[in-house]
């Protein structure tokens, strides 16, 4: 019977082509939705390796010389740097404050410093931030190995850096990263002094392997670029009035510069919304598309059964029971779905070659593939249920005279 | 072989009730060649459909090969149609997307027969109707007479005891009609197959052993 169905499907390939195309595109849409959905869920469930609770983010818009040509840059205004240092020390001394640290691109800030570095004969994409000594305590970061920055590091003959374990693995493999030279081509020598767990800088939906590196930033340095954000860890239950006190004191020290105090929680909510809004819109569109496809498939299969009423009547006359006709129609639908899905799997199998696995993990990819296959098979068979049931109920005497 | 006792067939719609057959009593013996005649709309095809188990009588008793079919379920009716009956239709009813060989194999698909055996039986049936050279042709590549010969091959491939032919020569010219009639007669005479044929043509009816005449749903002869 399978061979007979294959012949029927093949010889009706023109009539079936549209159906195959429809199933093929539904598969692709579902694959994308399931893969990215799985990837998002898996990312969401991974640890951030920092703590955003009870953290205030103070931004002071100190004018920078960054816009000048490279030869004319000498770091930011020394008076501003000294004032910022004083502000940080004053805030650190407040009883509500646990720790304070400076950063150029803090978590959830939607800004990053990324680039591709050529090191040890490898080409590694990494994400970078310059942070002050108080940063790990402010963000509640723990280390896997080595240590964080400390004031005594001013005396070191090199710039200390802390890398996350993903970057350590990418650069040094199984070697011990502690003490390894970090930047072979840079002007200043840099060495790894600590390794932390994978850092999820942009929060819960951060992509895999961002390869984070923190360089030490000290306001005592001559040509320092001041950190754009101060991260202040406060004691749990600190009221919102404290934010106002910080804002007031900052205004007193920097009366001419714009400044803003926010809770990192609010930044997180905004960042998640930025990520989830297109995902939600995409899911709604995908759901709409799948519904349309399901309705379309049912319609096409129904029409297919109606068009073949005489043939169905003939088969009934020649000895097919109602449930055999029912099974035959479902079998044809399953064959069409299989043909479309074979094409779909061939197309999807090319995606790893195009680098899709840098966006999603192999596990998400596999779940997406298997999930989409199962869903489309299920959907196609579900759409075929009613038309095949109708076909099984065809009365042979009437069907043979059907026009 | 075939027994009909007090058979009535009524077609009902929401508003109209049509009495298609009324009080039909009929016995067709094994190996008979019977023709059914009558004007259009007299119930000839309805009677053939009842004998062929394609429809159920509204009233009366129908026995096929000694089996009472009135209470039979869909599956057992299908099995009886498949094993005991062969159908030949006026408009051939061949599946256009299948080759001659595939068309003839259709009844065997509903039996547990291996593909090789199916092919062997289908080729033998096609040889019997003189179409061995056309097995890989599609129905549209054949003449009307050839298509009807394919339909006959399909009807006899499962070696049924009864062949039911609904105006098998209706769509053919007289020469092709004679050819088809010859094949049916040969089936009846050589194999002892019971043939029940609906026809409008008195010439073909005279070549059968017995003629049943219907008029307005009643058996008049």
PDB file of C-alpha atoms in Angstrom, chain A residues 72-364:
ATOM      1  CA  UNK A  72      45.586  65.104  21.411  1.00  0.00           C
ATOM      2  CA  UNK A  73      43.921  62.955  24.018  1.00  0.00           C
ATOM      3  CA  UNK A  74      45.322  63.179  27.515  1.00  0.00           C
ATOM      4  CA  UNK A  75      42.535  61.584  29.515  1.00  0.00           C
ATOM      5  CA  UNK A  76      39.628  63.424  31.053  1.00  0.00           C
ATOM      6  CA  UNK A  77      39.873  66.704  32.934  1.00  0.00           C
ATOM      7  CA  UNK A  78      41.979  66.138  36.055  1.00  0.00           C
ATOM      8  CA  UNK A  79      39.704  68.316  38.208  1.00  0.00           C
ATOM      9  CA  UNK A  80      36.699  66.217  37.164  1.00  0.00           C
ATOM     10  CA  UNK A  81      38.604  62.993  37.885  1.00  0.00           C
ATOM     11  CA  UNK A  82      39.553  64.251  41.351  1.00  0.00           C
ATOM     12  CA  UNK A  83      35.955  65.349  42.042  1.00  0.00           C
ATOM     13  CA  UNK A  84      34.628  61.968  40.955  1.00  0.00           C
ATOM     14  CA  UNK A  85      37.159  60.219  43.202  1.00  0.00           C
ATOM     15  CA  UNK A  86      35.982  62.383  46.099  1.00  0.00           C
ATOM     16  CA  UNK A  87      32.305  61.630  45.324  1.00  0.00           C
ATOM     17  CA  UNK A  88      32.991  57.882  45.254  1.00  0.00           C
ATOM     18  CA  UNK A  89      34.754  58.033  48.603  1.00  0.00           C
ATOM     19  CA  UNK A  90      31.905  60.065  50.152  1.00  0.00           C
ATOM     20  CA  UNK A  91      29.273  57.621  48.879  1.00  0.00           C
ATOM     21  CA  UNK A  92      31.323  54.629  50.051  1.00  0.00           C
ATOM     22  CA  UNK A  93      31.374  56.142  53.537  1.00  0.00           C
ATOM     23  CA  UNK A  94      27.571  56.423  53.741  1.00  0.00           C
ATOM     24  CA  UNK A  95      26.001  53.882  56.155  1.00  0.00           C
ATOM     25  CA  UNK A  96      23.474  52.623  53.567  1.00  0.00           C
ATOM     26  CA  UNK A  97      26.245  51.691  51.117  1.00  0.00           C
ATOM     27  CA  UNK A  98      27.894  48.294  50.980  1.00  0.00           C
ATOM     28  CA  UNK A  99      30.252  48.975  48.069  1.00  0.00           C
ATOM     29  CA  UNK A 100      30.787  51.254  45.088  1.00  0.00           C
ATOM     30  CA  UNK A 101      32.534  50.584  41.810  1.00  0.00           C
ATOM     31  CA  UNK A 102      33.009  52.354  38.484  1.00  0.00           C
ATOM     32  CA  UNK A 103      32.347  50.869  35.064  1.00  0.00           C
ATOM     33  CA  UNK A 104      32.184  52.060  31.464  1.00  0.00           C
ATOM     34  CA  UNK A 105      29.499  49.607  30.360  1.00  0.00           C
ATOM     35  CA  UNK A 106      27.635  48.140  33.347  1.00  0.00           C
ATOM     36  CA  UNK A 107      25.179  45.228  33.098  1.00  0.00           C
ATOM     37  CA  UNK A 108      21.807  46.010  31.440  1.00  0.00           C
ATOM     38  CA  UNK A 109      23.204  49.331  30.113  1.00  0.00           C
ATOM     39  CA  UNK A 110      22.645  48.185  26.490  1.00  0.00           C
ATOM     40  CA  UNK A 111      26.125  49.429  25.627  1.00  0.00           C
ATOM     41  CA  UNK A 112      29.124  47.160  25.218  1.00  0.00           C
ATOM     42  CA  UNK A 113      32.755  47.288  24.135  1.00  0.00           C
ATOM     43  CA  UNK A 114      33.290  44.354  21.814  1.00  0.00           C
ATOM     44  CA  UNK A 115      35.946  43.411  19.351  1.00  0.00           C
ATOM     45  CA  UNK A 116      38.033  40.687  17.835  1.00  0.00           C
ATOM     46  CA  UNK A 117      41.488  40.236  19.320  1.00  0.00           C
ATOM     47  CA  UNK A 118      44.324  38.298  17.746  1.00  0.00           C
ATOM     48  CA  UNK A 119      46.120  36.553  20.559  1.00  0.00           C
ATOM     49  CA  UNK A 120      48.341  33.487  20.757  1.00  0.00           C
ATOM     50  CA  UNK A 121      47.684  32.859  17.085  1.00  0.00           C
ATOM     51  CA  UNK A 122      43.946  32.832  17.688  1.00  0.00           C
ATOM     52  CA  UNK A 123      41.185  35.160  16.613  1.00  0.00           C
ATOM     53  CA  UNK A 124      38.911  35.642  19.606  1.00  0.00           C
ATOM     54  CA  UNK A 125      35.801  37.817  19.863  1.00  0.00           C
ATOM     55  CA  UNK A 126      35.510  39.293  23.352  1.00  0.00           C
ATOM     56  CA  UNK A 127      33.603  41.827  25.414  1.00  0.00           C
ATOM     57  CA  UNK A 128      35.543  44.286  27.522  1.00  0.00           C
ATOM     58  CA  UNK A 129      34.940  46.659  30.412  1.00  0.00           C
ATOM     59  CA  UNK A 130      37.233  48.824  32.538  1.00  0.00           C
ATOM     60  CA  UNK A 131      36.235  48.731  36.185  1.00  0.00           C
ATOM     61  CA  UNK A 132      37.498  50.077  39.476  1.00  0.00           C
ATOM     62  CA  UNK A 133      38.546  47.976  42.469  1.00  0.00           C
ATOM     63  CA  UNK A 134      35.117  48.199  44.129  1.00  0.00           C
ATOM     64  CA  UNK A 135      33.240  46.731  41.136  1.00  0.00           C
ATOM     65  CA  UNK A 136      33.243  43.019  42.135  1.00  0.00           C
ATOM     66  CA  UNK A 137      31.833  43.797  45.568  1.00  0.00           C
ATOM     67  CA  UNK A 138      29.254  46.214  44.125  1.00  0.00           C
ATOM     68  CA  UNK A 139      28.086  43.543  41.634  1.00  0.00           C
ATOM     69  CA  UNK A 140      28.575  40.642  44.048  1.00  0.00           C
ATOM     70  CA  UNK A 141      30.838  38.691  41.705  1.00  0.00           C
ATOM     71  CA  UNK A 142      32.665  35.615  42.905  1.00  0.00           C
ATOM     72  CA  UNK A 143      35.818  34.165  41.368  1.00  0.00           C
ATOM     73  CA  UNK A 144      36.692  30.654  40.276  1.00  0.00           C
ATOM     74  CA  UNK A 145      40.432  31.235  40.553  1.00  0.00           C
ATOM     75  CA  UNK A 146      42.956  33.971  41.436  1.00  0.00           C
ATOM     76  CA  UNK A 147      41.897  37.332  42.825  1.00  0.00           C
ATOM     77  CA  UNK A 148      40.191  40.620  41.933  1.00  0.00           C
ATOM     78  CA  UNK A 149      41.872  44.027  41.672  1.00  0.00           C
ATOM     79  CA  UNK A 150      43.076  45.840  44.800  1.00  0.00           C
ATOM     80  CA  UNK A 151      44.684  49.255  45.512  1.00  0.00           C
ATOM     81  CA  UNK A 152      48.143  47.646  45.855  1.00  0.00           C
ATOM     82  CA  UNK A 153      47.927  46.802  42.134  1.00  0.00           C
ATOM     83  CA  UNK A 154      48.984  50.433  41.462  1.00  0.00           C
ATOM     84  CA  UNK A 155      52.504  49.193  42.116  1.00  0.00           C
ATOM     85  CA  UNK A 156      52.373  46.379  39.587  1.00  0.00           C
ATOM     86  CA  UNK A 157      54.438  46.711  36.438  1.00  0.00           C
ATOM     87  CA  UNK A 158      51.522  45.572  34.296  1.00  0.00           C
ATOM     88  CA  UNK A 159      47.761  46.090  34.026  1.00  0.00           C
ATOM     89  CA  UNK A 160      45.898  43.285  35.777  1.00  0.00           C
ATOM     90  CA  UNK A 161      42.876  41.765  34.053  1.00  0.00           C
ATOM     91  CA  UNK A 162      40.181  39.338  35.159  1.00  0.00           C
ATOM     92  CA  UNK A 163      38.639  37.081  32.514  1.00  0.00           C
ATOM     93  CA  UNK A 164      35.607  34.832  32.580  1.00  0.00           C
ATOM     94  CA  UNK A 165      36.046  31.088  32.207  1.00  0.00           C
ATOM     95  CA  UNK A 166      34.752  31.106  28.603  1.00  0.00           C
ATOM     96  CA  UNK A 167      37.483  33.509  27.529  1.00  0.00           C
ATOM     97  CA  UNK A 168      40.120  31.662  29.573  1.00  0.00           C
ATOM     98  CA  UNK A 169      39.161  28.446  27.775  1.00  0.00           C
ATOM     99  CA  UNK A 170      39.138  30.150  24.360  1.00  0.00           C
ATOM    100  CA  UNK A 171      42.581  31.698  24.868  1.00  0.00           C
ATOM    101  CA  UNK A 172      44.514  29.302  27.020  1.00  0.00           C
ATOM    102  CA  UNK A 173      42.694  25.996  26.614  1.00  0.00           C
ATOM    103  CA  UNK A 174      43.579  23.704  29.492  1.00  0.00           C
ATOM    104  CA  UNK A 175      46.586  25.808  30.565  1.00  0.00           C
ATOM    105  CA  UNK A 176      46.472  27.710  33.848  1.00  0.00           C
ATOM    106  CA  UNK A 177      45.375  31.244  32.840  1.00  0.00           C
ATOM    107  CA  UNK A 178      46.661  32.929  36.006  1.00  0.00           C
ATOM    108  CA  UNK A 179      49.793  34.961  35.279  1.00  0.00           C
ATOM    109  CA  UNK A 180      49.424  34.541  31.512  1.00  0.00           C
ATOM    110  CA  UNK A 181      50.176  37.542  29.333  1.00  0.00           C
ATOM    111  CA  UNK A 182      46.872  38.837  28.024  1.00  0.00           C
ATOM    112  CA  UNK A 183      47.619  41.411  25.339  1.00  0.00           C
ATOM    113  CA  UNK A 184      50.650  40.565  23.229  1.00  0.00           C
ATOM    114  CA  UNK A 185      50.371  43.540  20.876  1.00  0.00           C
ATOM    115  CA  UNK A 186      49.252  46.280  23.294  1.00  0.00           C
ATOM    116  CA  UNK A 187      51.404  49.187  24.498  1.00  0.00           C
ATOM    117  CA  UNK A 188      51.032  48.173  28.142  1.00  0.00           C
ATOM    118  CA  UNK A 189      51.627  44.694  29.372  1.00  0.00           C
ATOM    119  CA  UNK A 190      48.510  43.010  30.719  1.00  0.00           C
ATOM    120  CA  UNK A 191      48.344  39.824  32.739  1.00  0.00           C
ATOM    121  CA  UNK A 192      45.498  37.641  33.963  1.00  0.00           C
ATOM    122  CA  UNK A 193      45.131  37.667  37.757  1.00  0.00           C
ATOM    123  CA  UNK A 194      41.678  36.101  38.158  1.00  0.00           C
ATOM    124  CA  UNK A 195      39.031  33.925  36.476  1.00  0.00           C
ATOM    125  CA  UNK A 196      35.296  34.305  37.114  1.00  0.00           C
ATOM    126  CA  UNK A 197      32.351  32.195  35.924  1.00  0.00           C
ATOM    127  CA  UNK A 198      30.798  33.128  32.519  1.00  0.00           C
ATOM    128  CA  UNK A 199      29.633  36.722  32.882  1.00  0.00           C
ATOM    129  CA  UNK A 200      26.080  37.398  31.524  1.00  0.00           C
ATOM    130  CA  UNK A 201      26.647  41.107  30.965  1.00  0.00           C
ATOM    131  CA  UNK A 202      23.384  41.895  29.176  1.00  0.00           C
ATOM    132  CA  UNK A 203      21.337  39.862  31.586  1.00  0.00           C
ATOM    133  CA  UNK A 204      19.170  36.778  31.320  1.00  0.00           C
ATOM    134  CA  UNK A 205      19.087  36.632  27.530  1.00  0.00           C
ATOM    135  CA  UNK A 206      22.797  37.280  26.943  1.00  0.00           C
ATOM    136  CA  UNK A 207      24.094  35.069  24.148  1.00  0.00           C
ATOM    137  CA  UNK A 208      26.508  32.245  24.883  1.00  0.00           C
ATOM    138  CA  UNK A 209      30.251  32.837  25.232  1.00  0.00           C
ATOM    139  CA  UNK A 210      30.545  36.610  25.265  1.00  0.00           C
ATOM    140  CA  UNK A 211      34.144  36.083  26.495  1.00  0.00           C
ATOM    141  CA  UNK A 212      34.247  38.836  29.123  1.00  0.00           C
ATOM    142  CA  UNK A 213      37.424  40.579  30.225  1.00  0.00           C
ATOM    143  CA  UNK A 214      37.665  43.231  32.960  1.00  0.00           C
ATOM    144  CA  UNK A 215      40.661  45.577  32.947  1.00  0.00           C
ATOM    145  CA  UNK A 216      41.594  47.468  36.088  1.00  0.00           C
ATOM    146  CA  UNK A 217      40.692  51.151  36.065  1.00  0.00           C
ATOM    147  CA  UNK A 218      42.131  53.496  38.667  1.00  0.00           C
ATOM    148  CA  UNK A 219      41.404  57.174  39.010  1.00  0.00           C
ATOM    149  CA  UNK A 220      45.009  57.666  40.160  1.00  0.00           C
ATOM    150  CA  UNK A 221      46.192  57.009  36.613  1.00  0.00           C
ATOM    151  CA  UNK A 222      47.271  60.053  34.604  1.00  0.00           C
ATOM    152  CA  UNK A 223      45.416  59.626  31.336  1.00  0.00           C
ATOM    153  CA  UNK A 224      42.355  57.957  32.793  1.00  0.00           C
ATOM    154  CA  UNK A 225      38.994  57.891  31.077  1.00  0.00           C
ATOM    155  CA  UNK A 226      36.457  58.352  33.879  1.00  0.00           C
ATOM    156  CA  UNK A 227      33.888  55.592  34.308  1.00  0.00           C
ATOM    157  CA  UNK A 228      30.492  56.599  32.925  1.00  0.00           C
ATOM    158  CA  UNK A 229      28.563  54.730  35.599  1.00  0.00           C
ATOM    159  CA  UNK A 230      29.018  54.303  39.332  1.00  0.00           C
ATOM    160  CA  UNK A 231      27.462  51.108  40.683  1.00  0.00           C
ATOM    161  CA  UNK A 232      26.408  51.448  44.314  1.00  0.00           C
ATOM    162  CA  UNK A 233      25.377  48.374  46.288  1.00  0.00           C
ATOM    163  CA  UNK A 234      23.087  49.497  49.111  1.00  0.00           C
ATOM    164  CA  UNK A 235      21.808  47.603  52.093  1.00  0.00           C
ATOM    165  CA  UNK A 236      18.520  45.728  51.477  1.00  0.00           C
ATOM    166  CA  UNK A 237      15.510  47.916  52.317  1.00  0.00           C
ATOM    167  CA  UNK A 238      17.287  51.198  51.626  1.00  0.00           C
ATOM    168  CA  UNK A 239      14.459  53.650  50.792  1.00  0.00           C
ATOM    169  CA  UNK A 240      14.117  55.563  47.532  1.00  0.00           C
ATOM    170  CA  UNK A 241      14.893  58.776  49.459  1.00  0.00           C
ATOM    171  CA  UNK A 242      18.525  57.650  49.510  1.00  0.00           C
ATOM    172  CA  UNK A 243      18.626  57.934  45.708  1.00  0.00           C
ATOM    173  CA  UNK A 244      17.549  61.553  46.118  1.00  0.00           C
ATOM    174  CA  UNK A 245      20.325  62.161  48.680  1.00  0.00           C
ATOM    175  CA  UNK A 246      22.929  60.761  46.265  1.00  0.00           C
ATOM    176  CA  UNK A 247      21.528  62.824  43.435  1.00  0.00           C
ATOM    177  CA  UNK A 248      21.639  65.967  45.549  1.00  0.00           C
ATOM    178  CA  UNK A 249      25.239  65.403  46.631  1.00  0.00           C
ATOM    179  CA  UNK A 250      26.301  64.641  43.034  1.00  0.00           C
ATOM    180  CA  UNK A 251      24.690  67.879  41.884  1.00  0.00           C
ATOM    181  CA  UNK A 252      26.602  69.785  44.556  1.00  0.00           C
ATOM    182  CA  UNK A 253      29.899  68.353  43.330  1.00  0.00           C
ATOM    183  CA  UNK A 254      29.080  68.529  39.586  1.00  0.00           C
ATOM    184  CA  UNK A 255      26.601  71.419  39.361  1.00  0.00           C
ATOM    185  CA  UNK A 256      27.081  71.855  35.598  1.00  0.00           C
ATOM    186  CA  UNK A 257      26.852  68.226  34.488  1.00  0.00           C
ATOM    187  CA  UNK A 258      23.773  66.122  33.902  1.00  0.00           C
ATOM    188  CA  UNK A 259      23.371  63.232  36.247  1.00  0.00           C
ATOM    189  CA  UNK A 260      20.867  60.454  36.894  1.00  0.00           C
ATOM    190  CA  UNK A 261      20.339  57.794  39.582  1.00  0.00           C
ATOM    191  CA  UNK A 262      18.430  54.613  38.713  1.00  0.00           C
ATOM    192  CA  UNK A 263      17.941  51.223  40.260  1.00  0.00           C
ATOM    193  CA  UNK A 264      19.567  48.438  38.235  1.00  0.00           C
ATOM    194  CA  UNK A 265      16.263  46.604  38.613  1.00  0.00           C
ATOM    195  CA  UNK A 266      14.620  49.265  36.405  1.00  0.00           C
ATOM    196  CA  UNK A 267      17.432  48.949  33.851  1.00  0.00           C
ATOM    197  CA  UNK A 268      16.926  45.175  33.883  1.00  0.00           C
ATOM    198  CA  UNK A 269      13.176  45.521  33.288  1.00  0.00           C
ATOM    199  CA  UNK A 270      13.850  47.846  30.359  1.00  0.00           C
ATOM    200  CA  UNK A 271      16.544  45.582  28.876  1.00  0.00           C
ATOM    201  CA  UNK A 272      14.315  42.504  29.144  1.00  0.00           C
ATOM    202  CA  UNK A 273      11.475  44.415  27.504  1.00  0.00           C
ATOM    203  CA  UNK A 274      13.761  45.419  24.634  1.00  0.00           C
ATOM    204  CA  UNK A 275      14.577  41.727  24.119  1.00  0.00           C
ATOM    205  CA  UNK A 276      11.147  40.276  24.721  1.00  0.00           C
ATOM    206  CA  UNK A 277       9.058  42.734  22.675  1.00  0.00           C
ATOM    207  CA  UNK A 278      10.286  41.510  19.263  1.00  0.00           C
ATOM    208  CA  UNK A 279      10.164  37.911  20.538  1.00  0.00           C
ATOM    209  CA  UNK A 280       6.529  38.408  21.617  1.00  0.00           C
ATOM    210  CA  UNK A 281       5.652  40.083  18.312  1.00  0.00           C
ATOM    211  CA  UNK A 282       7.449  37.295  16.405  1.00  0.00           C
ATOM    212  CA  UNK A 283       5.608  34.628  18.405  1.00  0.00           C
ATOM    213  CA  UNK A 284       2.237  36.237  17.719  1.00  0.00           C
ATOM    214  CA  UNK A 285       3.055  36.434  13.998  1.00  0.00           C
ATOM    215  CA  UNK A 286       4.251  32.799  14.040  1.00  0.00           C
ATOM    216  CA  UNK A 287       1.092  31.672  15.860  1.00  0.00           C
ATOM    217  CA  UNK A 288      -1.031  33.586  13.342  1.00  0.00           C
ATOM    218  CA  UNK A 289       0.937  32.076  10.460  1.00  0.00           C
ATOM    219  CA  UNK A 290       0.619  28.550  11.841  1.00  0.00           C
ATOM    220  CA  UNK A 291      -3.136  29.050  12.327  1.00  0.00           C
ATOM    221  CA  UNK A 292      -3.419  30.245   8.726  1.00  0.00           C
ATOM    222  CA  UNK A 293      -1.374  27.281   7.545  1.00  0.00           C
ATOM    223  CA  UNK A 294      -3.538  24.872   9.579  1.00  0.00           C
ATOM    224  CA  UNK A 295      -6.725  26.347   8.126  1.00  0.00           C
ATOM    225  CA  UNK A 296      -5.200  26.361   4.634  1.00  0.00           C
ATOM    226  CA  UNK A 297      -4.061  22.752   4.958  1.00  0.00           C
ATOM    227  CA  UNK A 298      -7.474  21.627   6.184  1.00  0.00           C
ATOM    228  CA  UNK A 299      -9.100  23.458   3.275  1.00  0.00           C
ATOM    229  CA  UNK A 300      -6.742  22.030   0.664  1.00  0.00           C
ATOM    230  CA  UNK A 301      -7.096  18.488   2.049  1.00  0.00           C
ATOM    231  CA  UNK A 302     -10.860  18.842   2.227  1.00  0.00           C
ATOM    232  CA  UNK A 303     -10.944  20.033  -1.370  1.00  0.00           C
ATOM    233  CA  UNK A 304      -8.640  17.170  -2.296  1.00  0.00           C
ATOM    234  CA  UNK A 305     -11.095  14.663  -0.813  1.00  0.00           C
ATOM    235  CA  UNK A 306     -14.052  16.341  -2.548  1.00  0.00           C
ATOM    236  CA  UNK A 307     -12.212  16.304  -5.887  1.00  0.00           C
ATOM    237  CA  UNK A 308     -11.515  12.613  -5.450  1.00  0.00           C
ATOM    238  CA  UNK A 309     -15.016  11.591  -4.364  1.00  0.00           C
ATOM    239  CA  UNK A 310     -15.484   9.311  -7.388  1.00  0.00           C
ATOM    240  CA  UNK A 311     -12.108   7.669  -6.854  1.00  0.00           C
ATOM    241  CA  UNK A 312     -12.959   7.136  -3.185  1.00  0.00           C
ATOM    242  CA  UNK A 313     -16.341   5.684  -4.203  1.00  0.00           C
ATOM    243  CA  UNK A 314     -14.552   3.360  -6.624  1.00  0.00           C
ATOM    244  CA  UNK A 315     -12.149   2.166  -3.924  1.00  0.00           C
ATOM    245  CA  UNK A 316     -15.094   1.539  -1.610  1.00  0.00           C
ATOM    246  CA  UNK A 317     -16.812  -0.454  -4.401  1.00  0.00           C
ATOM    247  CA  UNK A 318     -13.653  -2.487  -4.991  1.00  0.00           C
ATOM    248  CA  UNK A 319     -13.426  -3.531  -1.359  1.00  0.00           C
ATOM    249  CA  UNK A 320     -11.991  -0.728   0.770  1.00  0.00           C
ATOM    250  CA  UNK A 321     -13.696  -0.366   4.150  1.00  0.00           C
ATOM    251  CA  UNK A 322     -14.390   3.150   5.453  1.00  0.00           C
ATOM    252  CA  UNK A 323     -11.452   3.033   7.879  1.00  0.00           C
ATOM    253  CA  UNK A 324      -9.105   1.835   5.113  1.00  0.00           C
ATOM    254  CA  UNK A 325     -10.017   4.884   2.999  1.00  0.00           C
ATOM    255  CA  UNK A 326      -9.570   7.025   6.118  1.00  0.00           C
ATOM    256  CA  UNK A 327      -6.098   5.551   6.670  1.00  0.00           C
ATOM    257  CA  UNK A 328      -5.189   5.965   3.001  1.00  0.00           C
ATOM    258  CA  UNK A 329      -5.962   9.704   3.034  1.00  0.00           C
ATOM    259  CA  UNK A 330      -4.014  10.162   6.276  1.00  0.00           C
ATOM    260  CA  UNK A 331      -1.180   8.107   4.788  1.00  0.00           C
ATOM    261  CA  UNK A 332      -1.056  10.389   1.751  1.00  0.00           C
ATOM    262  CA  UNK A 333      -0.984  13.461   4.022  1.00  0.00           C
ATOM    263  CA  UNK A 334       1.825  11.899   6.073  1.00  0.00           C
ATOM    264  CA  UNK A 335       3.767  11.179   2.874  1.00  0.00           C
ATOM    265  CA  UNK A 336       3.350  14.761   1.654  1.00  0.00           C
ATOM    266  CA  UNK A 337       4.477  16.026   5.061  1.00  0.00           C
ATOM    267  CA  UNK A 338       7.477  13.679   4.939  1.00  0.00           C
ATOM    268  CA  UNK A 339       8.513  14.977   1.509  1.00  0.00           C
ATOM    269  CA  UNK A 340       8.207  18.596   2.658  1.00  0.00           C
ATOM    270  CA  UNK A 341      10.055  17.864   5.897  1.00  0.00           C
ATOM    271  CA  UNK A 342      12.905  16.070   4.093  1.00  0.00           C
ATOM    272  CA  UNK A 343      13.445  19.255   2.072  1.00  0.00           C
ATOM    273  CA  UNK A 344      13.105  21.300   5.281  1.00  0.00           C
ATOM    274  CA  UNK A 345      15.659  19.201   7.166  1.00  0.00           C
ATOM    275  CA  UNK A 346      18.114  19.460   4.241  1.00  0.00           C
ATOM    276  CA  UNK A 347      17.772  23.275   4.299  1.00  0.00           C
ATOM    277  CA  UNK A 348      18.014  23.501   8.093  1.00  0.00           C
ATOM    278  CA  UNK A 349      21.053  21.183   8.127  1.00  0.00           C
ATOM    279  CA  UNK A 350      22.926  23.834   6.131  1.00  0.00           C
ATOM    280  CA  UNK A 351      22.420  26.461   8.846  1.00  0.00           C
ATOM    281  CA  UNK A 352      25.320  25.339  11.081  1.00  0.00           C
ATOM    282  CA  UNK A 353      27.591  25.885   8.078  1.00  0.00           C
ATOM    283  CA  UNK A 354      26.322  29.473   7.923  1.00  0.00           C
ATOM    284  CA  UNK A 355      27.221  30.071  11.559  1.00  0.00           C
ATOM    285  CA  UNK A 356      23.771  29.801  13.170  1.00  0.00           C
ATOM    286  CA  UNK A 357      25.319  27.871  16.066  1.00  0.00           C
ATOM    287  CA  UNK A 358      27.022  31.060  17.232  1.00  0.00           C
ATOM    288  CA  UNK A 359      23.514  32.461  17.884  1.00  0.00           C
ATOM    289  CA  UNK A 360      21.968  29.360  19.460  1.00  0.00           C
ATOM    290  CA  UNK A 361      23.417  26.350  21.213  1.00  0.00           C
ATOM    291  CA  UNK A 362      23.552  22.923  19.520  1.00  0.00           C
ATOM    292  CA  UNK A 363      21.008  21.747  22.120  1.00  0.00           C
ATOM    293  CA  UNK A 364      18.526  24.512  21.156  1.00  0.00           C
TER     294      UNK A 364
END
